[in-house]
Each structure stands twice: as structure tokens, then as C-alpha cells.
Amino acid sequence: MGTEQPGAAAASAGEVDRAAYLDETARKFGISVEDYLLPTHGSIRILDETGRLRDVGEQGTAPGHEYPMPEADELLAAYEALVVGRRVNDQNSALVRQGRMAVYPSSHGQEACQVAAALCLGDNDWMFPTYRDSVAVMTKGIDPVETMTLFRGDWHGGYDPAKYKVGIQSTPLTTQLLHAVGVAHAAKLRGEDTVVVAMCGDGATSEGDFHEALNFAAVFKLPVVFFVQNNQYAISVPLAQQSVAPSLAHKAVGYGMAGERVDGNDLIALMAVMRRAVRLAREGHGPLLVEAHTYRMQAHTNADDATRYRQDAEVQEWMAKDPVTRMRTYLQGEGVLDEAAEARIAEAAEAMASQLRDGLNAEVEPDPEDLFRYVFTEPTSQLAEQQARLADELARDAATQTEATR
Ligand SMILES: Cc1ncc(C[n+]2csc(CCOP(=O)(O)OP(=O)(O)O)c2C)c(N)n1
């Protein structure tokens, strides 16, 4: 006993704690640790591809993993967000073609994921989105034109993250996951009951920051739900060439957190799974990872040609699983969505599209020197030099133009 290293005692104490933590969580649900970490039934699906509600036995839910069905009024509100989200995607893609926006990574086909991510959050919760998650940001209630500011190429992100509790849409893959984990850590230290939803794509799960974020969140038991939208492609790289893990949800298990899979085109299943994950995280059982199976229906961005790396037959196959059609069929069948409601929702979608058109058609005159203004409190000598050079060029340009108009 006297020969034991001090470090060894500490490590084994830590191990006992970790096992006890997982055991306690699994016991709470009356299942084994393995079943808690990875429900064995695969991807959860509550609504089938024709919009029919599946029997509980068919849904893919496992004992101990109960997913309460949202109420009819919540589903109708979510359907409205889905229809508006689809309109936003198509309007923004058109605005790019008209030269009103520099770039738009469309989430056409992924709107159910976008809506569920936004609607599962409470007022004190945070969301950390990627470049593809504009619809989720708008569904959180952020002004659509402010949301698109980043994509028209302005110097700032458009909205105040602290005000809305929504991080700026991140272009560098997975940096936002580390920010998300940091916010969750701070909230936990302050004793707040904040939950953080941290979003990324399938390709992003290969990034080092993804693994660091998961490990840190698991070790510190942080209230984070990692939400991976597996849309099958990372630009031109299909999932099969990205990862040979049995699923992306399995990656969570390696860090000692539960990993769930859900049909990413089934809004009802997504709402049920995300709400449960957020509730568990709030109750101290986090972090968790949710992998949603969906499909990027359009090119990566307007700068990409998806026909160069994927077959049209595959796109058609996913067209048949469209989240909007499925939900519409279900709600109509339930008598929740009548013609009047459909007309009201279509009007709301058009109003959103026209707000985007008006906002993005307005000319903005960015000051090129803003590029340098907000980077450092004390600019580096190189930046100061570049700024002076730009100011000189702009002044000479203005002088030439004045000369030309004389
Ligand atoms: C750190 C970093 N590396 C590379 C890129 C270039 N890049 C932009 S999007 C992308 C693919 C990401 O795919 P995925 O995570 O599946 O998300 P999706 O675009 O499909 O939503 C890559 C490699 C980047 N933005 N950031």
C-alpha cells in the first residue's frame, strides 16, 4: 500500500466517480450503461415517409428512453416554422443569384433539424450554429436581415450573440463547439440552469476541435447537446469516405456520453429527441450527442456544383422523404391543418421572403477601413501599415474620380 503512487490513487478515485455517474444515470432509467449510452434500435422515427404515425414498436425507441409526443398546437407552430424556413432557403438562394448576397449555404431539405434545434431551447439556453444554420437562427426569433448580414459580406455578424443567446454562425468548422462548451462551463460554475445546443455537420466530426469539445464537456459533465446534422456530404466528400465509425452517434460513446440517432427529416421525432436531450442535460445528465440523418438537397453553396460528385437518383430518393410534405400530410390527416391555417402560414412565409428581399435589396455602403477597425484594441504594426496603404489608395482613387468629373 505504501508503495502506491499518489497519482495512481487519484486516477482510480476518478474512475470510480465516472463509473458511478454513468451507473446512476443508467439506473435512473432502469437500463444498462451500454443501453443508456447507445440505444440499440438505430435511428428514431415517429412519422414514416408517407406522413403516417408509426406504432411505438416501430419507432425505434428503446426502453428507458421515452420520447413524449409534442402537443398538436406545438406541432402546428413547428410546421409553420418549417414552411417559413423552406421559403427562407429558396429566397436566399435567389438573392445570391441576383448578386444581393455573396454566398448562401442552403439548408433546403434540413429544415426539420433547423426548426427542432431552435424550438427545443428555453429562454436562458444558448445555441451555437454553423454557416448552414441560418433558418435555426431565424426560428430563434432573430431578424432575418440581421441574420443574413454575415452572408452579404459585411464586417460584422449582424446580431448581438449575448442579446439573443445565439453564437455567430461559424464558418471555421467546429470552433463554435469549443465556444459552446465554454459557455456551458461558465453557466455551470455560476449555478445557472442553462443548456447549450452545439451544432455541426458530419464532416465536422473529423475535426480535432470536435473531439476536444466532446471530451471537455463529458469530463466536466456540462449541459451541452451536440447536434450533428448528418446530411451525408462534406462538400464533395461523402460520409463513407469521411468516417468508418458505425454511426456518428458512436463517437459520443468513446467520451462516455449518450449518442442518439434520429430521422432528420421527421420533425416530430426531432422535437421529441431534442427536447428529451435538453431536459436530461438540464437535469445534470449531459452532455449528450444527437445525430440526425438528413440530406443536403442542394449544392454545398452557390460556389459548388453537386452534379460533379453525386447522382441525381440519390437526390430523387431523398426528395421522397421531404420533411415539409411529410409533416403537412400528417397534420392534414389529424385535422390540425385546414385550408385557412395553410393559407395563413403561406402568407407568413411570403412576408418573411419579402422582408428578406427588401432588406437585402437596400444598398449598404461598407467602409473598407472597417476591416481594420475592430480587430485589435492596439493594431499590430503590419495592420496599421496596411490600413494606411488602403487609406492612401482610397484617397487617390477619390481624387481621380473628382478629376474625371470636372
Ligand atoms: C477548420 C476548417 N477547415 C476546412 C473548412 C472548409 N470547409 C468548409 S465547409 C466544409 C465541409 C463541412 O461539411 P459538414 O461538416 O458535413 O457540414 P455541411 O457543410 O455539410 O453542413 C469544409 C471542409 C472550414 N470552413 N474550416
Tab-separated table of C-alpha atoms and ligand atoms in Angstrom:
chain	number	residue	atom	x	y	z
A	1	MET	CA	0.000	0.000	0.000
A	2	GLY	CA	2.803	2.329	0.974
A	3	THR	CA	4.340	1.820	-2.492
A	4	GLU	CA	1.309	3.270	-4.359
A	5	GLN	CA	1.994	6.443	-6.342
A	6	PRO	CA	-0.097	9.469	-5.293
A	7	GLY	CA	-1.235	9.911	-8.937
A	8	ALA	CA	-2.484	6.322	-9.171
A	9	ALA	CA	-4.765	6.783	-6.157
A	10	ALA	CA	-6.227	9.947	-7.654
A	11	ALA	CA	-6.790	8.266	-11.032
A	12	SER	CA	-8.569	5.288	-9.557
A	13	ALA	CA	-10.755	7.575	-7.431
A	14	GLY	CA	-11.666	9.474	-10.598
A	15	GLU	CA	-12.527	6.248	-12.370
A	16	VAL	CA	-14.851	5.126	-9.565
A	17	ASP	CA	-16.613	8.519	-9.772
A	18	ARG	CA	-17.094	8.255	-13.510
A	19	ALA	CA	-18.490	4.742	-13.352
A	20	ALA	CA	-20.799	5.760	-10.520
A	21	TYR	CA	-22.024	8.743	-12.515
A	22	LEU	CA	-22.902	6.604	-15.532
A	23	ASP	CA	-24.357	3.855	-13.349
A	24	GLU	CA	-26.533	6.320	-11.523
A	25	THR	CA	-27.822	7.735	-14.812
A	26	ALA	CA	-28.499	4.285	-16.257
A	27	ARG	CA	-30.181	3.152	-13.026
A	28	LYS	CA	-32.474	6.161	-13.173
A	29	PHE	CA	-33.802	4.822	-16.474
A	30	GLY	CA	-33.759	1.182	-15.386
A	31	ILE	CA	-31.357	0.123	-18.149
A	32	SER	CA	-27.709	-0.884	-18.514
A	33	VAL	CA	-24.944	1.677	-19.016
A	34	GLU	CA	-24.461	0.355	-22.568
A	35	ASP	CA	-28.140	0.840	-23.410
A	36	TYR	CA	-28.084	4.301	-21.891
A	37	LEU	CA	-25.063	5.307	-23.936
A	38	LEU	CA	-26.298	3.979	-27.248
A	39	PRO	CA	-29.924	2.999	-27.696
A	40	THR	CA	-29.681	-0.116	-29.827
A	41	HIS	CA	-32.644	0.388	-32.120
A	42	GLY	CA	-30.881	2.757	-34.519
A	43	SER	CA	-32.495	5.879	-35.870
A	44	ILE	CA	-35.675	7.015	-34.117
A	45	ARG	CA	-38.555	7.747	-36.461
A	46	ILE	CA	-42.060	8.627	-35.312
A	47	LEU	CA	-43.519	9.678	-38.669
A	48	ASP	CA	-42.985	7.449	-41.699
A	49	GLU	CA	-42.139	8.716	-45.178
A	50	THR	CA	-45.806	8.946	-46.143
A	51	GLY	CA	-46.661	11.083	-43.101
A	52	ARG	CA	-48.218	8.241	-41.094
A	53	LEU	CA	-47.624	7.994	-37.359
A	54	ARG	CA	-45.687	4.795	-36.662
A	55	ASP	CA	-46.659	2.415	-33.880
A	56	VAL	CA	-44.495	2.691	-30.757
A	57	GLY	CA	-42.939	-0.701	-31.565
A	58	GLU	CA	-41.838	0.570	-34.995
A	59	GLN	CA	-40.451	3.908	-33.863
A	60	GLY	CA	-37.015	2.675	-32.824
A	61	THR	CA	-37.282	3.970	-29.271
A	62	ALA	CA	-35.724	1.783	-26.602
A	63	PRO	CA	-36.998	1.007	-23.088
A	64	GLY	CA	-35.795	3.684	-20.684
A	65	HIS	CA	-35.678	6.204	-23.499
A	66	GLU	CA	-39.124	7.764	-23.520
A	67	TYR	CA	-39.869	10.476	-26.055
A	68	PRO	CA	-43.079	12.346	-25.261
A	69	MET	CA	-45.083	13.359	-28.332
A	70	PRO	CA	-45.397	17.163	-28.676
A	71	GLU	CA	-48.906	18.669	-28.405
A	72	ALA	CA	-50.918	19.436	-31.578
A	73	ASP	CA	-50.560	23.229	-31.203
A	74	GLU	CA	-46.781	22.861	-30.795
A	75	LEU	CA	-46.641	20.735	-33.941
A	76	LEU	CA	-48.654	23.288	-35.902
A	77	ALA	CA	-46.326	26.097	-34.763
A	78	ALA	CA	-43.324	23.945	-35.707
A	79	TYR	CA	-44.857	23.225	-39.125
A	80	GLU	CA	-45.230	26.967	-39.694
A	81	ALA	CA	-41.526	27.441	-38.875
A	82	LEU	CA	-40.754	24.601	-41.309
A	83	VAL	CA	-42.671	26.211	-44.173
A	84	VAL	CA	-41.175	29.629	-43.428
A	85	GLY	CA	-37.713	28.013	-43.256
A	86	ARG	CA	-38.149	26.439	-46.694
A	87	ARG	CA	-39.180	29.820	-48.109
A	88	VAL	CA	-36.167	31.479	-46.467
A	89	ASN	CA	-33.833	28.947	-48.067
A	90	ASP	CA	-35.277	29.419	-51.519
A	91	GLN	CA	-35.457	33.209	-51.238
A	92	ASN	CA	-31.855	33.444	-50.070
A	93	SER	CA	-30.626	31.215	-52.889
A	94	ALA	CA	-32.432	33.517	-55.344
A	95	LEU	CA	-30.877	36.608	-53.719
A	96	VAL	CA	-27.425	35.104	-54.232
A	97	ARG	CA	-28.190	34.541	-57.933
A	98	GLN	CA	-29.308	38.196	-58.145
A	99	GLY	CA	-25.986	39.314	-56.664
A	100	ARG	CA	-27.564	40.644	-53.446
A	101	MET	CA	-25.664	38.250	-51.224
A	102	ALA	CA	-22.141	36.869	-51.515
A	103	VAL	CA	-22.868	33.289	-50.515
A	104	TYR	CA	-25.653	31.165	-49.035
A	105	PRO	CA	-25.182	27.642	-47.697
A	106	SER	CA	-28.763	26.429	-48.028
A	107	SER	CA	-30.386	24.056	-45.533
A	108	HIS	CA	-33.073	23.096	-48.073
A	109	GLY	CA	-34.127	19.586	-47.013
A	110	GLN	CA	-32.707	20.038	-43.497
A	111	GLU	CA	-35.366	22.459	-42.255
A	112	ALA	CA	-36.817	19.979	-39.748
A	113	CYS	CA	-33.424	19.837	-37.989
A	114	GLN	CA	-33.213	23.619	-38.057
A	115	VAL	CA	-36.635	24.099	-36.521
A	116	ALA	CA	-36.194	21.418	-33.842
A	117	ALA	CA	-32.817	22.850	-32.765
A	118	ALA	CA	-34.355	26.279	-32.227
A	119	LEU	CA	-37.630	25.187	-30.656
A	120	CYS	CA	-36.162	22.824	-28.059
A	121	LEU	CA	-34.466	25.694	-26.233
A	122	GLY	CA	-35.685	27.667	-23.225
A	123	ASP	CA	-35.198	31.415	-22.733
A	124	ASN	CA	-31.872	31.043	-20.897
A	125	ASP	CA	-30.425	28.468	-23.252
A	126	TRP	CA	-27.784	29.082	-25.890
A	127	MET	CA	-27.395	27.885	-29.457
A	128	PHE	CA	-24.103	27.738	-31.387
A	129	PRO	CA	-24.858	27.431	-35.116
A	130	THR	CA	-22.759	26.879	-38.237
A	131	TYR	CA	-22.871	28.719	-41.568
A	132	ARG	CA	-25.668	26.338	-42.691
A	133	ASP	CA	-27.943	27.101	-39.755
A	134	SER	CA	-29.485	30.469	-40.740
A	135	VAL	CA	-33.001	29.029	-40.559
A	136	ALA	CA	-32.400	27.863	-36.977
A	137	VAL	CA	-31.117	31.348	-36.112
A	138	MET	CA	-34.228	32.991	-37.609
A	139	THR	CA	-36.504	30.435	-35.926
A	140	LYS	CA	-34.964	31.602	-32.625
A	141	GLY	CA	-36.507	34.979	-33.447
A	142	ILE	CA	-33.517	36.878	-34.801
A	143	ASP	CA	-34.316	39.405	-37.513
A	144	PRO	CA	-33.828	37.736	-40.929
A	145	VAL	CA	-31.965	40.654	-42.477
A	146	GLU	CA	-29.648	40.896	-39.447
A	147	THR	CA	-29.065	37.152	-39.782
A	148	MET	CA	-28.043	37.471	-43.435
A	149	THR	CA	-25.644	40.387	-42.822
A	150	LEU	CA	-22.723	37.985	-42.499
A	151	PHE	CA	-23.513	36.428	-45.882
A	152	ARG	CA	-23.662	39.696	-47.748
A	153	GLY	CA	-20.030	40.209	-46.731
A	154	ASP	CA	-20.275	42.874	-44.056
A	155	TRP	CA	-17.538	43.163	-41.428
A	156	HIS	CA	-19.787	42.018	-38.565
A	157	GLY	CA	-22.075	39.088	-37.813
A	158	GLY	CA	-25.323	41.075	-37.894
A	159	TYR	CA	-26.729	40.392	-34.441
A	160	ASP	CA	-25.623	40.545	-30.827
A	161	PRO	CA	-24.920	36.973	-29.633
A	162	ALA	CA	-25.280	37.929	-25.945
A	163	LYS	CA	-28.699	39.521	-26.514
A	164	TYR	CA	-30.174	36.511	-28.298
A	165	LYS	CA	-28.032	33.778	-26.724
A	166	VAL	CA	-27.097	32.639	-30.225
A	167	GLY	CA	-23.456	32.473	-31.299
A	168	ILE	CA	-22.395	33.969	-34.632
A	169	GLN	CA	-22.788	31.422	-37.434
A	170	SER	CA	-19.368	29.849	-37.565
A	171	THR	CA	-17.545	29.279	-40.859
A	172	PRO	CA	-14.384	27.713	-39.413
A	173	LEU	CA	-15.543	24.153	-38.714
A	174	THR	CA	-16.167	23.334	-35.021
A	175	THR	CA	-14.642	26.414	-33.392
A	176	GLN	CA	-18.240	27.062	-32.255
A	177	LEU	CA	-18.283	23.761	-30.362
A	178	LEU	CA	-15.486	24.985	-28.119
A	179	HIS	CA	-17.290	28.285	-27.570
A	180	ALA	CA	-20.440	26.301	-26.730
A	181	VAL	CA	-18.612	24.173	-24.189
A	182	GLY	CA	-17.040	27.277	-22.646
A	183	VAL	CA	-20.435	28.941	-22.226
A	184	ALA	CA	-21.847	25.744	-20.673
A	185	HIS	CA	-18.889	25.534	-18.301
A	186	ALA	CA	-19.334	29.155	-17.213
A	187	ALA	CA	-23.080	28.641	-16.705
A	188	LYS	CA	-22.462	25.564	-14.599
A	189	LEU	CA	-19.875	27.359	-12.443
A	190	ARG	CA	-22.374	30.177	-11.889
A	191	GLY	CA	-25.083	27.709	-10.913
A	192	GLU	CA	-27.343	28.704	-13.832
A	193	ASP	CA	-29.607	26.081	-15.414
A	194	THR	CA	-28.589	26.985	-18.980
A	195	VAL	CA	-28.413	24.274	-21.647
A	196	VAL	CA	-26.313	24.777	-24.774
A	197	VAL	CA	-27.080	23.254	-28.164
A	198	ALA	CA	-23.878	22.991	-30.203
A	199	MET	CA	-24.402	22.325	-33.907
A	200	CYS	CA	-22.139	20.834	-36.571
A	201	GLY	CA	-22.193	18.704	-39.713
A	202	ASP	CA	-20.999	15.145	-40.418
A	203	GLY	CA	-17.701	16.265	-41.942
A	204	ALA	CA	-17.017	18.443	-38.922
A	205	THR	CA	-16.948	15.373	-36.661
A	206	SER	CA	-13.483	14.621	-38.126
A	207	GLU	CA	-12.090	17.909	-36.791
A	208	GLY	CA	-9.801	17.954	-33.757
A	209	ASP	CA	-11.894	20.638	-32.071
A	210	PHE	CA	-14.936	18.335	-32.214
A	211	HIS	CA	-13.139	15.738	-30.110
A	212	GLU	CA	-11.709	18.294	-27.694
A	213	ALA	CA	-15.150	19.812	-27.183
A	214	LEU	CA	-16.779	16.420	-26.561
A	215	ASN	CA	-14.099	15.301	-24.154
A	216	PHE	CA	-14.096	18.521	-22.152
A	217	ALA	CA	-17.905	18.565	-21.958
A	218	ALA	CA	-18.006	14.914	-20.818
A	219	VAL	CA	-15.234	15.232	-18.217
A	220	PHE	CA	-16.858	18.327	-16.693
A	221	LYS	CA	-20.402	16.877	-17.134
A	222	LEU	CA	-21.555	20.006	-18.909
A	223	PRO	CA	-25.134	20.695	-20.017
A	224	VAL	CA	-24.435	20.521	-23.760
A	225	VAL	CA	-26.381	18.794	-26.518
A	226	PHE	CA	-24.117	18.251	-29.522
A	227	PHE	CA	-26.423	18.248	-32.523
A	228	VAL	CA	-24.842	16.691	-35.621
A	229	GLN	CA	-26.759	17.166	-38.847
A	230	ASN	CA	-25.509	14.270	-40.907
A	231	ASN	CA	-26.509	15.476	-44.378
A	232	GLN	CA	-24.279	12.795	-45.987
A	233	TYR	CA	-21.734	15.166	-47.568
A	234	ALA	CA	-18.905	17.460	-46.567
A	235	ILE	CA	-18.820	19.487	-49.784
A	236	SER	CA	-17.845	16.679	-52.228
A	237	VAL	CA	-16.776	14.117	-49.611
A	238	PRO	CA	-19.488	11.509	-48.936
A	239	LEU	CA	-19.904	10.106	-45.451
A	240	ALA	CA	-18.402	6.722	-46.430
A	241	GLN	CA	-15.099	8.483	-47.159
A	242	GLN	CA	-15.360	10.674	-44.074
A	243	SER	CA	-15.746	8.104	-41.323
A	244	VAL	CA	-15.897	4.346	-40.866
A	245	ALA	CA	-17.458	4.622	-37.395
A	246	PRO	CA	-20.672	2.520	-37.256
A	247	SER	CA	-22.510	5.821	-36.809
A	248	LEU	CA	-21.551	9.344	-35.775
A	249	ALA	CA	-23.516	8.803	-32.564
A	250	HIS	CA	-20.993	6.077	-31.668
A	251	LYS	CA	-18.344	8.798	-31.409
A	252	ALA	CA	-20.130	10.078	-28.284
A	253	VAL	CA	-19.775	6.724	-26.531
A	254	GLY	CA	-15.986	6.945	-26.676
A	255	TYR	CA	-16.224	10.003	-24.453
A	256	GLY	CA	-18.751	8.466	-22.058
A	257	MET	CA	-21.781	10.365	-23.277
A	258	ALA	CA	-25.035	9.107	-24.727
A	259	GLY	CA	-25.311	9.197	-28.522
A	260	GLU	CA	-28.717	9.054	-30.161
A	261	ARG	CA	-29.773	8.738	-33.769
A	262	VAL	CA	-32.900	10.268	-35.227
A	263	ASP	CA	-34.523	10.659	-38.627
A	264	GLY	CA	-33.530	14.218	-39.519
A	265	ASN	CA	-36.463	14.653	-41.897
A	266	ASP	CA	-39.039	13.744	-39.252
A	267	LEU	CA	-39.902	16.917	-37.383
A	268	ILE	CA	-41.904	15.103	-34.702
A	269	ALA	CA	-39.090	12.670	-33.880
A	270	LEU	CA	-36.563	15.504	-33.865
A	271	MET	CA	-38.635	17.597	-31.483
A	272	ALA	CA	-39.153	14.643	-29.148
A	273	VAL	CA	-35.488	13.574	-29.162
A	274	MET	CA	-34.054	17.102	-28.851
A	275	ARG	CA	-36.436	18.081	-26.063
A	276	ARG	CA	-35.547	14.967	-24.135
A	277	ALA	CA	-31.831	15.597	-24.646
A	278	VAL	CA	-32.196	19.212	-23.464
A	279	ARG	CA	-34.202	18.098	-20.417
A	280	LEU	CA	-31.598	15.465	-19.488
A	281	ALA	CA	-28.785	17.978	-19.908
A	282	ARG	CA	-30.660	20.436	-17.677
A	283	GLU	CA	-31.138	17.739	-15.042
A	284	GLY	CA	-27.379	17.098	-14.943
A	285	HIS	CA	-27.214	14.002	-17.186
A	286	GLY	CA	-25.420	15.763	-20.002
A	287	PRO	CA	-23.647	16.098	-22.234
A	288	LEU	CA	-25.434	14.146	-24.982
A	289	LEU	CA	-24.997	13.858	-28.728
A	290	VAL	CA	-27.845	13.634	-31.230
A	291	GLU	CA	-27.077	12.565	-34.808
A	292	ALA	CA	-29.827	13.475	-37.271
A	293	HIS	CA	-29.908	11.625	-40.621
A	294	THR	CA	-30.839	14.066	-43.327
A	295	TYR	CA	-29.704	15.193	-46.773
A	296	ARG	CA	-28.283	18.347	-48.296
A	297	MET	CA	-30.720	18.686	-51.208
A	298	GLN	CA	-28.779	21.449	-52.941
A	299	ALA	CA	-25.148	22.179	-53.660
A	300	HIS	CA	-22.823	22.966	-50.724
A	301	THR	CA	-23.113	26.669	-51.636
A	302	ASN	CA	-23.651	28.633	-54.833
A	303	ALA	CA	-19.905	28.140	-55.475
A	304	ASP	CA	-20.298	24.363	-55.746
A	305	ASP	CA	-21.612	22.044	-58.484
A	306	ALA	CA	-23.033	18.960	-56.751
A	307	THR	CA	-23.683	17.136	-60.069
A	308	ARG	CA	-19.919	16.535	-60.277
A	309	TYR	CA	-19.887	14.162	-57.321
A	310	ARG	CA	-23.354	12.709	-56.798
A	311	GLN	CA	-26.066	11.038	-58.807
A	312	ASP	CA	-29.453	12.560	-59.466
A	313	ALA	CA	-31.128	9.260	-58.479
A	314	GLU	CA	-29.823	9.729	-54.930
A	315	VAL	CA	-31.242	13.245	-54.740
A	316	GLN	CA	-34.608	11.963	-56.023
A	317	GLU	CA	-34.608	9.265	-53.363
A	318	TRP	CA	-34.301	11.909	-50.643
A	319	MET	CA	-36.881	14.134	-52.306
A	320	ALA	CA	-39.437	11.460	-51.394
A	321	LYS	CA	-38.526	11.916	-47.705
A	322	ASP	CA	-39.117	15.664	-47.750
A	323	PRO	CA	-39.768	16.922	-44.192
A	324	VAL	CA	-42.322	19.563	-45.222
A	325	THR	CA	-44.538	17.183	-47.248
A	326	ARG	CA	-44.437	14.535	-44.518
A	327	MET	CA	-45.487	16.937	-41.806
A	328	ARG	CA	-48.174	18.547	-43.958
A	329	THR	CA	-49.718	15.134	-44.751
A	330	TYR	CA	-49.684	14.179	-41.072
A	331	LEU	CA	-51.230	17.413	-39.804
A	332	GLN	CA	-53.896	17.403	-42.513
A	333	GLY	CA	-54.762	13.799	-41.639
A	334	GLU	CA	-55.102	14.778	-37.977
A	335	GLY	CA	-57.406	17.662	-38.881
A	336	VAL	CA	-54.926	20.108	-37.312
A	337	LEU	CA	-54.017	21.818	-40.583
A	338	ASP	CA	-57.016	23.099	-42.545
A	339	GLU	CA	-57.077	25.355	-45.597
A	340	ALA	CA	-57.335	28.532	-43.542
A	341	ALA	CA	-54.261	27.601	-41.470
A	342	GLU	CA	-52.352	26.633	-44.619
A	343	ALA	CA	-53.197	29.999	-46.215
A	344	ARG	CA	-52.145	31.903	-43.074
A	345	ILE	CA	-48.829	30.019	-42.976
A	346	ALA	CA	-48.195	30.635	-46.693
A	347	GLU	CA	-48.787	34.332	-46.060
A	348	ALA	CA	-46.308	34.334	-43.157
A	349	ALA	CA	-43.711	32.662	-45.416
A	350	GLU	CA	-44.267	35.281	-48.137
A	351	ALA	CA	-43.979	38.095	-45.580
A	352	MET	CA	-40.625	36.676	-44.454
A	353	ALA	CA	-39.422	36.399	-48.070
A	354	SER	CA	-40.422	39.969	-48.810
A	355	GLN	CA	-38.671	41.198	-45.649
A	356	LEU	CA	-35.508	39.464	-46.884
A	357	ARG	CA	-35.854	40.946	-50.383
A	358	ASP	CA	-36.442	44.481	-49.063
A	359	GLY	CA	-33.600	44.260	-46.574
A	360	LEU	CA	-31.064	42.793	-48.962
A	361	ASN	CA	-32.024	44.978	-51.885
A	362	ALA	CA	-31.256	48.064	-49.807
A	363	GLU	CA	-27.825	49.344	-50.716
A	364	VAL	CA	-25.253	49.322	-47.943
A	365	GLU	CA	-22.036	51.235	-48.249
A	366	PRO	CA	-19.467	49.419	-46.177
A	367	ASP	CA	-16.434	51.468	-45.230
A	368	PRO	CA	-13.419	49.406	-46.402
A	369	GLU	CA	-11.413	50.678	-43.417
A	370	ASP	CA	-13.845	48.894	-41.051
A	371	LEU	CA	-11.833	45.833	-41.993
A	372	PHE	CA	-9.096	47.074	-39.669
A	373	ARG	CA	-11.092	48.938	-37.045
A	374	TYR	CA	-12.376	46.157	-34.826
A	375	VAL	CA	-9.676	43.503	-34.931
A	376	PHE	CA	-7.382	44.659	-32.112
A	377	THR	CA	-7.614	47.400	-29.495
A	378	GLU	CA	-3.964	48.100	-30.334
A	379	PRO	CA	-3.439	47.299	-34.035
A	380	THR	CA	-0.247	45.461	-34.938
A	381	SER	CA	2.316	47.459	-36.904
A	382	GLN	CA	1.580	45.349	-40.009
A	383	LEU	CA	-2.154	46.064	-39.805
A	384	ALA	CA	-1.531	49.760	-39.188
A	385	GLU	CA	0.703	49.824	-42.258
A	386	GLN	CA	-1.903	48.018	-44.403
A	387	GLN	CA	-4.619	50.371	-43.161
A	388	ALA	CA	-2.528	53.425	-44.074
A	389	ARG	CA	-1.814	51.978	-47.516
A	390	LEU	CA	-5.536	51.318	-48.115
A	391	ALA	CA	-6.471	54.829	-46.921
A	392	ASP	CA	-3.905	56.282	-49.319
A	393	GLU	CA	-5.251	54.206	-52.243
A	394	LEU	CA	-8.837	55.195	-51.464
A	395	ALA	CA	-7.861	58.882	-51.291
A	396	ARG	CA	-6.027	58.690	-54.639
A	397	ASP	CA	-8.992	56.836	-56.163
A	398	ALA	CA	-11.391	59.539	-54.929
A	399	ALA	CA	-9.126	62.274	-56.321
A	400	THR	CA	-9.008	60.556	-59.740
A	401	GLN	CA	-12.791	60.321	-59.803
A	402	THR	CA	-13.193	64.016	-58.915
A	403	GLU	CA	-10.732	64.866	-61.694
A	404	ALA	CA	-12.711	62.750	-64.182
A	405	THR	CA	-15.988	64.525	-63.416
A	406	ARG	CA	-14.582	68.058	-63.872
B	1	LIG	C1	-11.425	24.429	-39.993
B	1	LIG	C2	-11.997	24.374	-41.377
B	1	LIG	N1	-11.489	23.506	-42.271
B	1	LIG	C3	-11.982	23.455	-43.529
B	1	LIG	C4	-13.008	24.291	-43.895
B	1	LIG	C5	-13.557	24.250	-45.325
B	1	LIG	N2	-14.913	23.685	-45.325
B	1	LIG	C6	-15.997	24.489	-45.351
B	1	LIG	S1	-17.406	23.637	-45.295
B	1	LIG	C7	-16.604	22.159	-45.272
B	1	LIG	C8	-17.374	20.868	-45.228
B	1	LIG	C9	-18.124	20.678	-43.951
B	1	LIG	O1	-19.014	19.606	-44.059
B	1	LIG	P1	-20.014	19.212	-42.923
B	1	LIG	O2	-19.394	19.366	-41.589
B	1	LIG	O3	-20.563	17.889	-43.247
B	1	LIG	O4	-21.168	20.329	-42.984
B	1	LIG	P2	-22.154	20.744	-44.180
B	1	LIG	O5	-21.456	21.797	-44.994
B	1	LIG	O6	-22.489	19.529	-44.957
B	1	LIG	O7	-23.334	21.329	-43.486
B	1	LIG	C10	-15.226	22.347	-45.313
B	1	LIG	C11	-14.237	21.271	-45.310
B	1	LIG	C12	-13.509	25.199	-42.928
B	1	LIG	N3	-14.506	26.021	-43.188
B	1	LIG	N4	-12.999	25.210	-41.676
